Amino acid sequence: MRKIREVLRLKAAGLSDRRIATAIDSARSTVQECLRRCRDAGLVWPLAEEFDEAALQARLYRREVPLSQRPLPDFSYVHAELRRPGVTRWLLWQEYKAAHPEGWQYSVFCEQYRRWLATQDPVLRQSHEPGEKLFVDYAGQTVPVTDRYTGEERAAQIFIGVLGCSNYTFAEATFSQQLPDWLGSHVRMLAYVGGVPAAIVPDNLKTGINRAHRYEPELNPSYQDFAEHYEVAILPARVRKPRDKAKVEAGVLIVERWILARLRNRRFFSLGELNTAIAELLEVLNRRPFKKLEGCRHSRFIALDAPALRPLPVRAYEFGEWRQAKVHPDYHIEVKRAYYSVPYRLIGQRVEVRLTAHAVEVFHTGKLIAAHARAATRGRRTTHDSHRPASHVAVIEQSLARVLERAALVGPAAVEVLQRQAAHRRHPEETLRSAQGILRLAQDFTPACLEHACQRALALKSYSYRAVRTLIEMPAAPAAAAGLDLVHDNLRGPEYFQ
C-alpha cells in the first residue's frame, strides 16, 4: 500500500509512468495498473485522512464475490491429472472455467492449488513423471524359511520395488542379496510391471555398485550389462541421502506392516511357498484404496505408469558372471576348469569373459570375439577351427587323414572308433594322441586283436584308449568285469576320451 500512495504522490508531482516505475523499483505495467484502479475508484492525491492502508486496499482490491462463494475446484483430481503426460495447470483451469464460468481466474486457481498442496501429506508433493523412475531396495526385516527335513532355518531377504508415480509395489523373497538374486529380482520385477521405466534408483548396495560416488558411481559389470540389455538408466541414490529414494523407503515400511507383519506367525518350508504368500498379499496391497487420493495403486498404475513404460525386450536378461582370463599359448582360455578357444592373434593378452548358465562369451576391448556353449564337464576343450592359424589347421587335417589311412589297414571297426572320437568336438591334438595310442596296440598285440576289441568298444559305446586296451587284454571277460576304467568310460559317455 505504501507504494500505491507513493505512485499517486509522484504522479501528482508530474513524473512519467516510466520514471515512477524506476523510483519505486517496479514494472511500468504495475504503475499503470495502480493508476487505472485509482481513477476507477475516484482517488486523487492528496488522499483523505480516512483512507488508511486497510481502507485503501479494500477500496482498490475488493472482490465482487468472496472466494468461499465461488465454485471450488477438485484439487485431488487436479493433482492426479497433472501427473499425466502433457497435462498443464492452464489446461485444467480452462476445463474448470468451462464448467464454472463464474469460477476463479487463473492466478487465483494456481495460488489456491499451491496452498492446498502445502496441506497434503509430504509424499504427495514429490513430483514423479509417469514411467520415469522405479525405486528398489531390500527390507530390513527377513523371513525365516525352515528346512522340512533338518529343521534348520534360513533367513530370506525381501526385495521391494516401487514405481514413483503410482506407488505400484513389487515384493519377493530371495535367499541372499548377492548378484544373481539381485539381478534376478530386477528381471522378475520388470516382468511384473510389464514394461521398462526410464530409470531405476537403487541404494548403494555393494552387490550392484562397485564404487559409490556423488556424480559418477561405478556400477558392477553385470549390473551395467543388465542396464544395457533393458536400455534403462541406473541412478544410485546419494550416500546417506534416504530422501533420494523416499518412495521405496515408504514402500519398505508399508510392505513390512501390510505383508510381513501378517506372515509373522506362519511357518514356511520353501522359498516358493513364501513367495506365493507374498504375492497374494501384494495383490491386496496394490488394490487397497488410498486414504487421501482417489483410486488405489493398481488403478493409478493402469492410468499413469503402464502407458508410459517402454515394452520389455523379446528375450529376458540372463545373468552372466564376468571374469578375466589370459590367452594361453595354445590360444585357449581357462574358465571354471574348462578350456575355450579364441583367435590365435590374442595369445598372451587378457580378455573379459561373460559366463552364463549355458554359454561362454569372450570380449576383447569391448568387442565379442568368441562364443561357445558352456562345457558340461571339467577339463573339456572347445575349439573353433577359425581360431587356429592356417598352418595348424593344415597339419591337423593331414595328421587325421594319415591316422585314418593306418586304421583302414587294421579294419573298419578301428576306423569307426577313431571317427567317433574325431566327430566329437574335442581338441584335435588330444584326438590324435588317443588315436595314435589305439593304433599302437596293433603293434603291441596283433591287428586282429585290435579290430575285435574295436568291435566290442563300438557295441559298448566306449572309445577311449584304456577301454580298447582292456578289451584286448581281457578278451573273454564280460563287460561288467572288464575293469573299472571301462565301466567308468561307459558311464561317462562318448564325450569322454583320453
CSV table of C-alpha atoms in Angstrom, one decimal:
chain,number,residue,atom,x,y,z
A,1,MET,CA,0.0,0.0,0.0
A,2,ARG,CA,2.9,2.4,0.6
A,3,LYS,CA,4.0,2.0,-3.0
A,4,ILE,CA,0.5,2.9,-4.2
A,5,ARG,CA,0.5,6.1,-2.1
A,6,GLU,CA,3.9,6.9,-3.5
A,7,VAL,CA,2.7,6.3,-7.0
A,8,LEU,CA,-0.1,8.8,-6.5
A,9,ARG,CA,2.2,11.3,-4.9
A,10,LEU,CA,4.8,11.1,-7.7
A,11,LYS,CA,2.1,11.2,-10.4
A,12,ALA,CA,0.7,14.4,-8.9
A,13,ALA,CA,4.2,15.8,-9.0
A,14,GLY,CA,4.2,15.4,-12.8
A,15,LEU,CA,6.5,12.4,-13.2
A,16,SER,CA,6.0,10.0,-16.1
A,17,ASP,CA,5.0,6.4,-15.6
A,18,ARG,CA,8.4,5.2,-16.5
A,19,ARG,CA,10.2,7.4,-14.0
A,20,ILE,CA,7.8,6.4,-11.3
A,21,ALA,CA,8.4,2.7,-12.0
A,22,THR,CA,12.2,3.4,-11.7
A,23,ALA,CA,11.7,5.3,-8.5
A,24,ILE,CA,9.7,2.6,-6.7
A,25,ASP,CA,11.7,-0.3,-8.3
A,26,SER,CA,8.6,-1.8,-10.0
A,27,ALA,CA,7.4,-2.5,-13.5
A,28,ARG,CA,5.8,0.2,-15.6
A,29,SER,CA,2.8,-2.0,-16.2
A,30,THR,CA,2.3,-2.3,-12.4
A,31,VAL,CA,2.4,1.5,-12.1
A,32,GLN,CA,-0.2,1.9,-14.9
A,33,GLU,CA,-2.5,-0.7,-13.3
A,34,CYS,CA,-2.3,1.1,-9.9
A,35,LEU,CA,-3.2,4.5,-11.6
A,36,ARG,CA,-6.1,2.8,-13.5
A,37,ARG,CA,-7.5,1.4,-10.3
A,38,CYS,CA,-7.2,4.8,-8.6
A,39,ARG,CA,-9.0,6.5,-11.5
A,40,ASP,CA,-11.8,3.9,-11.4
A,41,ALA,CA,-12.2,4.4,-7.7
A,42,GLY,CA,-12.1,8.3,-8.0
A,43,LEU,CA,-9.0,8.6,-5.8
A,44,VAL,CA,-6.6,11.6,-6.3
A,45,TRP,CA,-3.7,13.0,-4.4
A,46,PRO,CA,-3.7,14.1,-1.6
A,47,LEU,CA,-5.8,11.3,-0.1
A,48,ALA,CA,-8.4,11.9,2.6
A,49,GLU,CA,-7.4,11.1,6.1
A,50,GLU,CA,-10.0,8.2,6.3
A,51,PHE,CA,-8.0,6.3,3.6
A,52,ASP,CA,-5.6,4.4,5.8
A,53,GLU,CA,-3.8,1.3,4.3
A,54,ALA,CA,-6.6,-1.2,5.1
A,55,ALA,CA,-9.3,1.1,3.7
A,56,LEU,CA,-7.2,1.8,0.5
A,57,GLN,CA,-6.7,-1.9,0.0
A,58,ALA,CA,-10.4,-2.7,0.4
A,59,ARG,CA,-11.3,0.2,-2.0
A,60,LEU,CA,-8.9,-0.8,-4.8
A,61,TYR,CA,-8.7,-4.6,-4.5
A,62,ARG,CA,-12.0,-5.7,-3.1
A,63,ARG,CA,-13.5,-8.8,-4.6
A,64,GLU,CA,-17.0,-8.6,-6.0
A,65,VAL,CA,-17.7,-12.2,-4.9
A,66,PRO,CA,-15.7,-13.8,-2.0
A,67,LEU,CA,-13.6,-16.8,-2.8
A,68,SER,CA,-15.6,-19.0,-0.5
A,69,GLN,CA,-18.8,-18.3,-2.5
A,70,ARG,CA,-17.2,-19.3,-5.9
A,71,PRO,CA,-17.2,-23.0,-7.1
A,72,LEU,CA,-14.2,-24.8,-5.7
A,73,PRO,CA,-12.1,-27.0,-8.0
A,74,ASP,CA,-11.4,-30.6,-7.0
A,75,PHE,CA,-7.7,-30.3,-6.2
A,76,SER,CA,-7.3,-34.0,-5.7
A,77,TYR,CA,-8.4,-34.5,-9.3
A,78,VAL,CA,-6.2,-31.6,-10.4
A,79,HIS,CA,-3.2,-33.2,-8.6
A,80,ALA,CA,-3.7,-36.6,-10.2
A,81,GLU,CA,-4.2,-35.1,-13.7
A,82,LEU,CA,-1.1,-33.1,-13.5
A,83,ARG,CA,0.9,-36.3,-13.4
A,84,ARG,CA,-0.4,-37.4,-16.8
A,85,PRO,CA,1.8,-36.5,-19.9
A,86,GLY,CA,1.0,-33.2,-21.5
A,87,VAL,CA,-1.5,-32.0,-18.8
A,88,THR,CA,-0.8,-28.5,-17.6
A,89,ARG,CA,-2.4,-26.2,-15.0
A,90,TRP,CA,-3.6,-23.9,-17.8
A,91,LEU,CA,-5.5,-26.7,-19.4
A,92,LEU,CA,-7.1,-27.8,-16.2
A,93,TRP,CA,-8.1,-24.2,-15.4
A,94,GLN,CA,-9.7,-23.9,-18.8
A,95,GLU,CA,-11.7,-27.0,-18.2
A,96,TYR,CA,-12.7,-25.7,-14.7
A,97,LYS,CA,-13.8,-22.3,-16.2
A,98,ALA,CA,-15.8,-24.1,-19.0
A,99,ALA,CA,-17.7,-25.9,-16.3
A,100,HIS,CA,-17.9,-22.9,-13.9
A,101,PRO,CA,-17.8,-19.6,-15.9
A,102,GLU,CA,-18.2,-17.7,-12.6
A,103,GLY,CA,-15.2,-19.5,-11.1
A,104,TRP,CA,-11.7,-18.3,-10.1
A,105,GLN,CA,-9.3,-16.7,-12.5
A,106,TYR,CA,-6.1,-18.5,-13.5
A,107,SER,CA,-3.8,-16.7,-10.9
A,108,VAL,CA,-6.2,-17.5,-8.0
A,109,PHE,CA,-6.6,-21.0,-9.3
A,110,CYS,CA,-2.8,-21.6,-9.2
A,111,GLU,CA,-2.4,-19.8,-5.8
A,112,GLN,CA,-5.2,-21.9,-4.2
A,113,TYR,CA,-3.8,-25.1,-5.6
A,114,ARG,CA,-0.4,-24.4,-4.1
A,115,ARG,CA,-2.0,-23.7,-0.7
A,116,TRP,CA,-3.9,-27.0,-1.0
A,117,LEU,CA,-0.7,-28.9,-1.9
A,118,ALA,CA,1.1,-27.5,1.1
A,119,THR,CA,-1.6,-29.0,3.4
A,120,GLN,CA,-1.2,-32.5,2.0
A,121,ASP,CA,1.0,-35.4,3.0
A,122,PRO,CA,4.7,-34.8,2.1
A,123,VAL,CA,4.7,-37.8,-0.2
A,124,LEU,CA,2.2,-36.2,-2.4
A,125,ARG,CA,4.5,-33.2,-3.0
A,126,GLN,CA,7.1,-35.4,-4.7
A,127,SER,CA,6.9,-34.9,-8.4
A,128,HIS,CA,7.5,-38.1,-10.5
A,129,GLU,CA,6.5,-38.3,-14.1
A,130,PRO,CA,4.7,-41.5,-15.2
A,131,GLY,CA,7.1,-44.3,-16.1
A,132,GLU,CA,10.1,-42.2,-15.1
A,133,LYS,CA,11.6,-43.9,-12.1
A,134,LEU,CA,11.4,-47.3,-10.3
A,135,PHE,CA,12.9,-47.3,-6.8
A,136,VAL,CA,14.4,-50.6,-5.4
A,137,ASP,CA,15.7,-51.7,-2.0
A,138,TYR,CA,15.7,-54.6,0.5
A,139,ALA,CA,13.6,-54.6,3.6
A,140,GLY,CA,15.3,-54.5,7.0
A,141,GLN,CA,13.2,-57.5,8.1
A,142,THR,CA,13.8,-61.1,7.0
A,143,VAL,CA,11.5,-64.1,7.0
A,144,PRO,CA,12.7,-67.5,8.3
A,145,VAL,CA,12.4,-70.5,5.9
A,146,THR,CA,12.6,-73.9,7.6
A,147,ASP,CA,14.2,-76.9,6.0
A,148,ARG,CA,11.4,-79.6,6.0
A,149,TYR,CA,13.8,-82.4,6.8
A,150,THR,CA,16.5,-80.9,9.1
A,151,GLY,CA,14.5,-78.2,10.8
A,152,GLU,CA,17.3,-75.7,10.0
A,153,GLU,CA,16.1,-72.1,9.5
A,154,ARG,CA,17.4,-69.8,6.8
A,155,ALA,CA,16.7,-66.1,6.6
A,156,ALA,CA,15.0,-64.9,3.4
A,157,GLN,CA,15.7,-61.4,2.2
A,158,ILE,CA,12.8,-59.3,0.9
A,159,PHE,CA,13.4,-57.3,-2.3
A,160,ILE,CA,11.0,-54.3,-2.9
A,161,GLY,CA,10.4,-52.1,-5.9
A,162,VAL,CA,8.1,-49.1,-6.1
A,163,LEU,CA,7.1,-47.0,-9.2
A,164,GLY,CA,7.5,-43.3,-8.4
A,165,CYS,CA,4.3,-42.0,-10.0
A,166,SER,CA,1.7,-44.6,-9.0
A,167,ASN,CA,3.3,-46.2,-5.9
A,168,TYR,CA,2.7,-49.6,-7.6
A,169,THR,CA,4.6,-52.0,-5.5
A,170,PHE,CA,6.5,-55.3,-6.1
A,171,ALA,CA,8.0,-57.6,-3.5
A,172,GLU,CA,9.6,-61.0,-3.4
A,173,ALA,CA,11.8,-63.2,-1.3
A,174,THR,CA,15.3,-64.5,-2.1
A,175,PHE,CA,17.9,-66.3,-0.1
A,176,SER,CA,20.6,-63.7,-0.5
A,177,GLN,CA,21.4,-60.2,-1.7
A,178,GLN,CA,24.2,-61.4,-3.9
A,179,LEU,CA,24.4,-60.5,-7.6
A,180,PRO,CA,22.4,-63.5,-9.1
A,181,ASP,CA,19.5,-62.9,-6.7
A,182,TRP,CA,19.7,-59.1,-7.0
A,183,LEU,CA,19.5,-59.1,-10.8
A,184,GLY,CA,17.0,-62.0,-10.9
A,185,SER,CA,14.7,-59.9,-8.7
A,186,HIS,CA,15.1,-57.0,-11.1
A,187,VAL,CA,14.2,-59.2,-14.1
A,188,ARG,CA,11.1,-60.5,-12.3
A,189,MET,CA,10.1,-57.0,-11.1
A,190,LEU,CA,10.1,-55.7,-14.7
A,191,ALA,CA,8.1,-58.7,-15.8
A,192,TYR,CA,5.6,-57.9,-13.0
A,193,VAL,CA,5.0,-54.3,-14.1
A,194,GLY,CA,5.1,-55.4,-17.7
A,195,GLY,CA,7.5,-52.7,-19.0
A,196,VAL,CA,10.7,-50.8,-18.5
A,197,PRO,CA,10.9,-47.3,-16.8
A,198,ALA,CA,13.3,-44.6,-17.9
A,199,ALA,CA,15.5,-45.1,-14.7
A,200,ILE,CA,16.0,-47.5,-11.8
A,201,VAL,CA,17.0,-45.9,-8.5
A,202,PRO,CA,18.8,-48.4,-6.2
A,203,ASP,CA,20.6,-47.9,-2.9
A,204,ASN,CA,24.4,-48.1,-2.9
A,205,LEU,CA,24.4,-51.8,-2.3
A,206,LYS,CA,27.8,-53.3,-2.9
A,207,THR,CA,26.2,-56.0,-5.0
A,208,GLY,CA,25.3,-53.6,-7.7
A,209,ILE,CA,27.5,-50.5,-7.1
A,210,ASN,CA,31.3,-51.1,-7.1
A,211,ARG,CA,32.1,-47.6,-6.0
A,212,ALA,CA,29.7,-45.0,-4.7
A,213,HIS,CA,30.2,-41.5,-6.0
A,214,ARG,CA,28.1,-38.4,-5.9
A,215,TYR,CA,28.4,-37.7,-9.6
A,216,GLU,CA,29.8,-40.8,-11.4
A,217,PRO,CA,29.1,-44.0,-9.4
A,218,GLU,CA,30.8,-47.1,-10.8
A,219,LEU,CA,28.3,-50.0,-11.5
A,220,ASN,CA,29.1,-53.7,-11.2
A,221,PRO,CA,29.8,-55.0,-14.8
A,222,SER,CA,26.8,-57.4,-14.6
A,223,TYR,CA,24.5,-54.6,-13.4
A,224,GLN,CA,25.8,-52.5,-16.3
A,225,ASP,CA,25.1,-55.4,-18.6
A,226,PHE,CA,21.6,-55.6,-17.3
A,227,ALA,CA,21.0,-51.9,-17.8
A,228,GLU,CA,22.3,-52.1,-21.4
A,229,HIS,CA,20.0,-55.1,-22.1
A,230,TYR,CA,16.9,-53.2,-21.0
A,231,GLU,CA,18.2,-49.8,-22.1
A,232,VAL,CA,17.4,-48.4,-18.6
A,233,ALA,CA,19.4,-45.8,-16.7
A,234,ILE,CA,20.8,-46.7,-13.2
A,235,LEU,CA,20.7,-43.7,-10.9
A,236,PRO,CA,22.0,-44.8,-7.4
A,237,ALA,CA,20.9,-42.7,-4.5
A,238,ARG,CA,23.4,-40.5,-2.9
A,239,VAL,CA,25.2,-41.9,0.2
A,240,ARG,CA,23.3,-41.2,3.4
A,241,LYS,CA,20.5,-39.4,1.4
A,242,PRO,CA,17.4,-41.5,2.1
A,243,ARG,CA,15.2,-38.8,0.6
A,244,ASP,CA,16.6,-39.7,-2.8
A,245,LYS,CA,14.7,-42.9,-2.6
A,246,ALA,CA,11.9,-41.9,-0.3
A,247,LYS,CA,9.4,-43.8,-2.4
A,248,VAL,CA,10.9,-47.2,-1.7
A,249,GLU,CA,11.7,-46.2,1.9
A,250,ALA,CA,7.9,-45.7,2.4
A,251,GLY,CA,7.3,-48.8,0.3
A,252,VAL,CA,9.6,-50.9,2.6
A,253,LEU,CA,7.6,-49.6,5.7
A,254,ILE,CA,4.3,-50.5,4.0
A,255,VAL,CA,5.4,-54.0,3.0
A,256,GLU,CA,6.7,-54.7,6.5
A,257,ARG,CA,3.4,-53.6,8.0
A,258,TRP,CA,0.9,-54.9,5.5
A,259,ILE,CA,2.6,-58.1,4.3
A,260,LEU,CA,5.5,-59.3,6.6
A,261,ALA,CA,3.5,-58.5,9.8
A,262,ARG,CA,0.7,-60.7,8.6
A,263,LEU,CA,3.1,-63.5,7.9
A,264,ARG,CA,4.9,-63.4,11.2
A,265,ASN,CA,3.1,-66.4,12.7
A,266,ARG,CA,3.2,-68.6,9.6
A,267,ARG,CA,5.9,-71.2,9.0
A,268,PHE,CA,7.3,-71.6,5.5
A,269,PHE,CA,9.2,-74.7,4.3
A,270,SER,CA,10.4,-73.3,0.9
A,271,LEU,CA,11.1,-70.1,-0.8
A,272,GLY,CA,8.3,-70.8,-3.4
A,273,GLU,CA,5.8,-71.2,-0.6
A,274,LEU,CA,6.9,-67.9,0.9
A,275,ASN,CA,6.7,-66.0,-2.4
A,276,THR,CA,3.2,-67.4,-3.1
A,277,ALA,CA,2.0,-65.9,0.2
A,278,ILE,CA,3.7,-62.6,-0.5
A,279,ALA,CA,2.2,-62.4,-4.0
A,280,GLU,CA,-1.3,-62.9,-2.6
A,281,LEU,CA,-0.9,-60.1,0.0
A,282,LEU,CA,0.8,-57.9,-2.6
A,283,GLU,CA,-2.2,-58.0,-4.8
A,284,VAL,CA,-4.4,-56.9,-1.9
A,285,LEU,CA,-2.0,-54.1,-1.1
A,286,ASN,CA,-1.9,-52.8,-4.6
A,287,ARG,CA,-5.7,-52.7,-4.8
A,288,ARG,CA,-6.2,-51.2,-1.3
A,289,PRO,CA,-7.9,-47.7,-1.7
A,290,PHE,CA,-5.9,-44.6,-0.9
A,291,LYS,CA,-6.9,-42.5,2.1
A,292,LYS,CA,-6.2,-39.1,0.6
A,293,LEU,CA,-6.4,-39.8,-3.1
A,294,GLU,CA,-8.9,-41.4,-5.3
A,295,GLY,CA,-8.4,-45.0,-6.5
A,296,CYS,CA,-5.6,-47.4,-5.5
A,297,ARG,CA,-2.1,-48.3,-6.6
A,298,HIS,CA,-3.3,-50.6,-9.3
A,299,SER,CA,-5.8,-48.1,-10.8
A,300,ARG,CA,-3.2,-45.3,-10.8
A,301,PHE,CA,-0.7,-47.7,-12.3
A,302,ILE,CA,-3.1,-48.6,-15.2
A,303,ALA,CA,-3.9,-45.0,-15.8
A,304,LEU,CA,-0.5,-43.4,-15.4
A,305,ASP,CA,2.6,-45.6,-15.3
A,306,ALA,CA,1.6,-48.5,-17.5
A,307,PRO,CA,1.1,-46.4,-20.7
A,308,ALA,CA,4.4,-44.6,-20.2
A,309,LEU,CA,6.6,-47.7,-19.7
A,310,ARG,CA,8.6,-49.0,-22.6
A,311,PRO,CA,8.0,-52.5,-23.8
A,312,LEU,CA,10.1,-55.4,-22.5
A,313,PRO,CA,12.8,-56.8,-24.8
A,314,VAL,CA,11.9,-60.0,-26.6
A,315,ARG,CA,14.4,-62.0,-24.5
A,316,ALA,CA,14.7,-61.6,-20.8
A,317,TYR,CA,18.1,-60.8,-19.3
A,318,GLU,CA,20.2,-63.8,-18.4
A,319,PHE,CA,22.6,-63.3,-15.5
A,320,GLY,CA,26.2,-63.5,-16.6
A,321,GLU,CA,29.3,-63.6,-14.3
A,322,TRP,CA,32.2,-61.5,-15.6
A,323,ARG,CA,35.7,-62.8,-15.3
A,324,GLN,CA,39.1,-62.0,-16.7
A,325,ALA,CA,41.4,-64.6,-18.4
A,326,LYS,CA,44.7,-64.7,-20.1
A,327,VAL,CA,45.0,-66.4,-23.5
A,328,HIS,CA,47.3,-69.4,-23.3
A,329,PRO,CA,50.0,-70.2,-26.0
A,330,ASP,CA,47.6,-72.8,-27.4
A,331,TYR,CA,45.1,-69.9,-28.0
A,332,HIS,CA,42.7,-71.2,-25.3
A,333,ILE,CA,41.5,-69.6,-22.1
A,334,GLU,CA,40.6,-71.5,-18.9
A,335,VAL,CA,37.2,-70.8,-17.3
A,336,LYS,CA,35.8,-73.0,-14.5
A,337,ARG,CA,38.3,-75.8,-15.2
A,338,ALA,CA,37.3,-75.9,-18.9
A,339,TYR,CA,39.1,-74.6,-22.0
A,340,TYR,CA,37.7,-72.4,-24.8
A,341,SER,CA,39.4,-71.2,-28.0
A,342,VAL,CA,39.9,-67.6,-29.0
A,343,PRO,CA,41.6,-66.2,-32.2
A,344,TYR,CA,45.3,-67.1,-32.1
A,345,ARG,CA,46.3,-63.4,-32.6
A,346,LEU,CA,45.3,-62.7,-29.0
A,347,ILE,CA,47.9,-65.1,-27.4
A,348,GLY,CA,49.3,-63.6,-24.3
A,349,GLN,CA,46.6,-60.9,-23.9
A,350,ARG,CA,43.9,-60.6,-21.3
A,351,VAL,CA,40.3,-60.9,-22.3
A,352,GLU,CA,36.9,-60.4,-20.5
A,353,VAL,CA,34.7,-63.4,-20.2
A,354,ARG,CA,30.9,-63.4,-19.6
A,355,LEU,CA,29.8,-66.8,-18.1
A,356,THR,CA,26.1,-67.7,-18.2
A,357,ALA,CA,24.4,-71.0,-17.4
A,358,HIS,CA,24.6,-72.1,-21.0
A,359,ALA,CA,27.2,-70.0,-22.8
A,360,VAL,CA,30.7,-68.5,-22.6
A,361,GLU,CA,31.2,-65.2,-24.4
A,362,VAL,CA,34.7,-63.7,-24.7
A,363,PHE,CA,35.3,-60.0,-25.2
A,364,HIS,CA,38.4,-58.0,-26.1
A,365,THR,CA,38.4,-54.2,-26.0
A,366,GLY,CA,34.6,-54.4,-25.7
A,367,LYS,CA,34.0,-56.5,-28.8
A,368,LEU,CA,32.7,-60.0,-28.9
A,369,ILE,CA,35.5,-62.2,-30.3
A,370,ALA,CA,34.3,-65.8,-29.4
A,371,ALA,CA,31.2,-67.6,-28.2
A,372,HIS,CA,31.0,-71.2,-27.0
A,373,ALA,CA,28.4,-73.5,-25.4
A,374,ARG,CA,29.4,-74.0,-21.8
A,375,ALA,CA,31.2,-77.2,-21.2
A,376,ALA,CA,29.3,-79.7,-19.1
A,377,THR,CA,32.5,-81.4,-17.7
A,378,ARG,CA,35.8,-80.3,-16.3
A,379,GLY,CA,38.8,-80.4,-18.5
A,380,ARG,CA,36.9,-80.3,-21.7
A,381,ARG,CA,38.3,-78.3,-24.6
A,382,THR,CA,36.1,-76.5,-27.1
A,383,THR,CA,37.8,-75.2,-30.2
A,384,HIS,CA,36.7,-73.4,-33.3
A,385,ASP,CA,38.8,-74.1,-36.4
A,386,SER,CA,38.5,-70.4,-37.4
A,387,HIS,CA,40.6,-69.6,-34.3
A,388,ARG,CA,43.6,-71.7,-35.4
A,389,PRO,CA,46.4,-70.5,-37.6
A,390,ALA,CA,46.2,-71.8,-41.1
A,391,SER,CA,49.3,-73.8,-40.7
A,392,HIS,CA,47.9,-75.6,-37.6
A,393,VAL,CA,44.7,-76.5,-39.5
A,394,ALA,CA,46.7,-78.0,-42.4
A,395,VAL,CA,48.9,-80.1,-40.1
A,396,ILE,CA,45.9,-81.4,-38.1
A,397,GLU,CA,43.9,-82.3,-41.2
A,398,GLN,CA,46.9,-84.1,-42.7
A,399,SER,CA,47.6,-85.9,-39.4
A,400,LEU,CA,44.0,-87.1,-39.1
A,401,ALA,CA,44.0,-88.3,-42.7
A,402,ARG,CA,47.1,-90.3,-42.2
A,403,VAL,CA,45.8,-91.8,-39.0
A,404,LEU,CA,42.6,-92.9,-40.7
A,405,GLU,CA,44.6,-94.5,-43.5
A,406,ARG,CA,46.6,-96.5,-41.0
A,407,ALA,CA,43.3,-97.5,-39.2
A,408,ALA,CA,41.9,-98.8,-42.5
A,409,LEU,CA,44.7,-101.3,-42.7
A,410,VAL,CA,43.5,-102.7,-39.3
A,411,GLY,CA,39.8,-102.9,-40.2
A,412,PRO,CA,36.5,-101.0,-40.4
A,413,ALA,CA,35.8,-101.1,-36.7
A,414,ALA,CA,39.1,-99.4,-35.9
A,415,VAL,CA,38.3,-96.7,-38.5
A,416,GLU,CA,34.9,-96.1,-36.9
A,417,VAL,CA,36.3,-95.9,-33.4
A,418,LEU,CA,38.7,-93.2,-34.5
A,419,GLN,CA,35.9,-91.4,-36.4
A,420,ARG,CA,33.7,-91.4,-33.4
A,421,GLN,CA,36.5,-89.7,-31.5
A,422,ALA,CA,37.1,-87.1,-34.1
A,423,ALA,CA,33.4,-86.4,-34.5
A,424,HIS,CA,33.1,-85.1,-31.0
A,425,ARG,CA,34.3,-81.6,-30.9
A,426,ARG,CA,37.4,-82.3,-28.7
A,427,HIS,CA,40.7,-80.6,-29.1
A,428,PRO,CA,42.3,-82.2,-32.2
A,429,GLU,CA,45.7,-82.7,-30.6
A,430,GLU,CA,44.1,-84.8,-27.9
A,431,THR,CA,42.1,-86.8,-30.5
A,432,LEU,CA,45.3,-87.5,-32.4
A,433,ARG,CA,47.1,-88.6,-29.3
A,434,SER,CA,44.4,-91.1,-28.3
A,435,ALA,CA,44.1,-92.3,-31.9
A,436,GLN,CA,47.9,-92.9,-32.1
A,437,GLY,CA,47.8,-94.8,-28.9
A,438,ILE,CA,45.0,-97.1,-30.1
A,439,LEU,CA,46.8,-97.8,-33.4
A,440,ARG,CA,50.0,-98.6,-31.4
A,441,LEU,CA,48.0,-101.6,-29.9
A,442,ALA,CA,48.2,-103.3,-33.3
A,443,GLN,CA,52.0,-103.5,-32.8
A,444,ASP,CA,51.8,-104.4,-29.1
A,445,PHE,CA,49.3,-107.2,-29.8
A,446,THR,CA,48.0,-108.0,-33.3
A,447,PRO,CA,45.8,-106.1,-35.8
A,448,ALA,CA,43.1,-108.8,-35.5
A,449,CYS,CA,43.0,-108.4,-31.7
A,450,LEU,CA,42.7,-104.6,-32.1
A,451,GLU,CA,39.9,-105.0,-34.7
A,452,HIS,CA,38.0,-107.4,-32.4
A,453,ALA,CA,38.4,-105.0,-29.4
A,454,CYS,CA,37.2,-102.1,-31.5
A,455,GLN,CA,34.1,-104.1,-32.5
A,456,ARG,CA,33.3,-104.6,-28.8
A,457,ALA,CA,34.1,-101.0,-28.0
A,458,LEU,CA,31.6,-99.9,-30.6
A,459,ALA,CA,28.9,-102.1,-29.0
A,460,LEU,CA,29.7,-100.7,-25.6
A,461,LYS,CA,30.0,-97.1,-26.9
A,462,SER,CA,33.2,-96.7,-25.1
A,463,TYR,CA,36.0,-95.4,-27.3
A,464,SER,CA,38.9,-94.4,-25.0
A,465,TYR,CA,42.4,-95.9,-25.3
A,466,ARG,CA,42.1,-97.6,-21.9
A,467,ALA,CA,38.8,-99.2,-22.8
A,468,VAL,CA,40.2,-100.7,-26.0
A,469,ARG,CA,43.4,-101.9,-24.3
A,470,THR,CA,41.3,-103.5,-21.5
A,471,LEU,CA,39.2,-105.3,-24.1
A,472,ILE,CA,42.3,-106.7,-25.8
A,473,GLU,CA,43.9,-107.8,-22.5
A,474,MET,CA,40.7,-109.4,-21.2
A,475,PRO,CA,39.0,-110.8,-24.3
A,476,ALA,CA,36.9,-113.4,-22.5
A,477,ALA,CA,35.7,-111.1,-19.7
A,478,PRO,CA,32.2,-109.8,-19.7
A,479,ALA,CA,31.6,-106.1,-19.8
A,480,ALA,CA,30.9,-106.0,-16.1
A,481,ALA,CA,34.3,-107.5,-15.4
A,482,ALA,CA,36.2,-105.6,-18.0
A,483,GLY,CA,37.7,-103.3,-15.4
A,484,LEU,CA,36.6,-100.2,-13.6
A,485,ASP,CA,38.1,-97.9,-16.2
A,486,LEU,CA,35.8,-99.4,-18.9
A,487,VAL,CA,32.7,-99.1,-16.8
A,488,HIS,CA,33.5,-95.6,-15.9
A,489,ASP,CA,34.2,-94.7,-19.5
A,490,ASN,CA,30.8,-96.2,-20.5
A,491,LEU,CA,29.0,-94.2,-17.8
A,492,ARG,CA,30.8,-91.0,-18.8
A,493,GLY,CA,29.5,-91.4,-22.3
A,494,PRO,CA,31.2,-91.0,-25.7
A,495,GLU,CA,32.2,-87.4,-25.0
A,496,TYR,CA,34.9,-88.6,-22.5
A,497,PHE,CA,38.3,-89.5,-24.1
A,498,GLN,CA,41.9,-89.6,-23.1
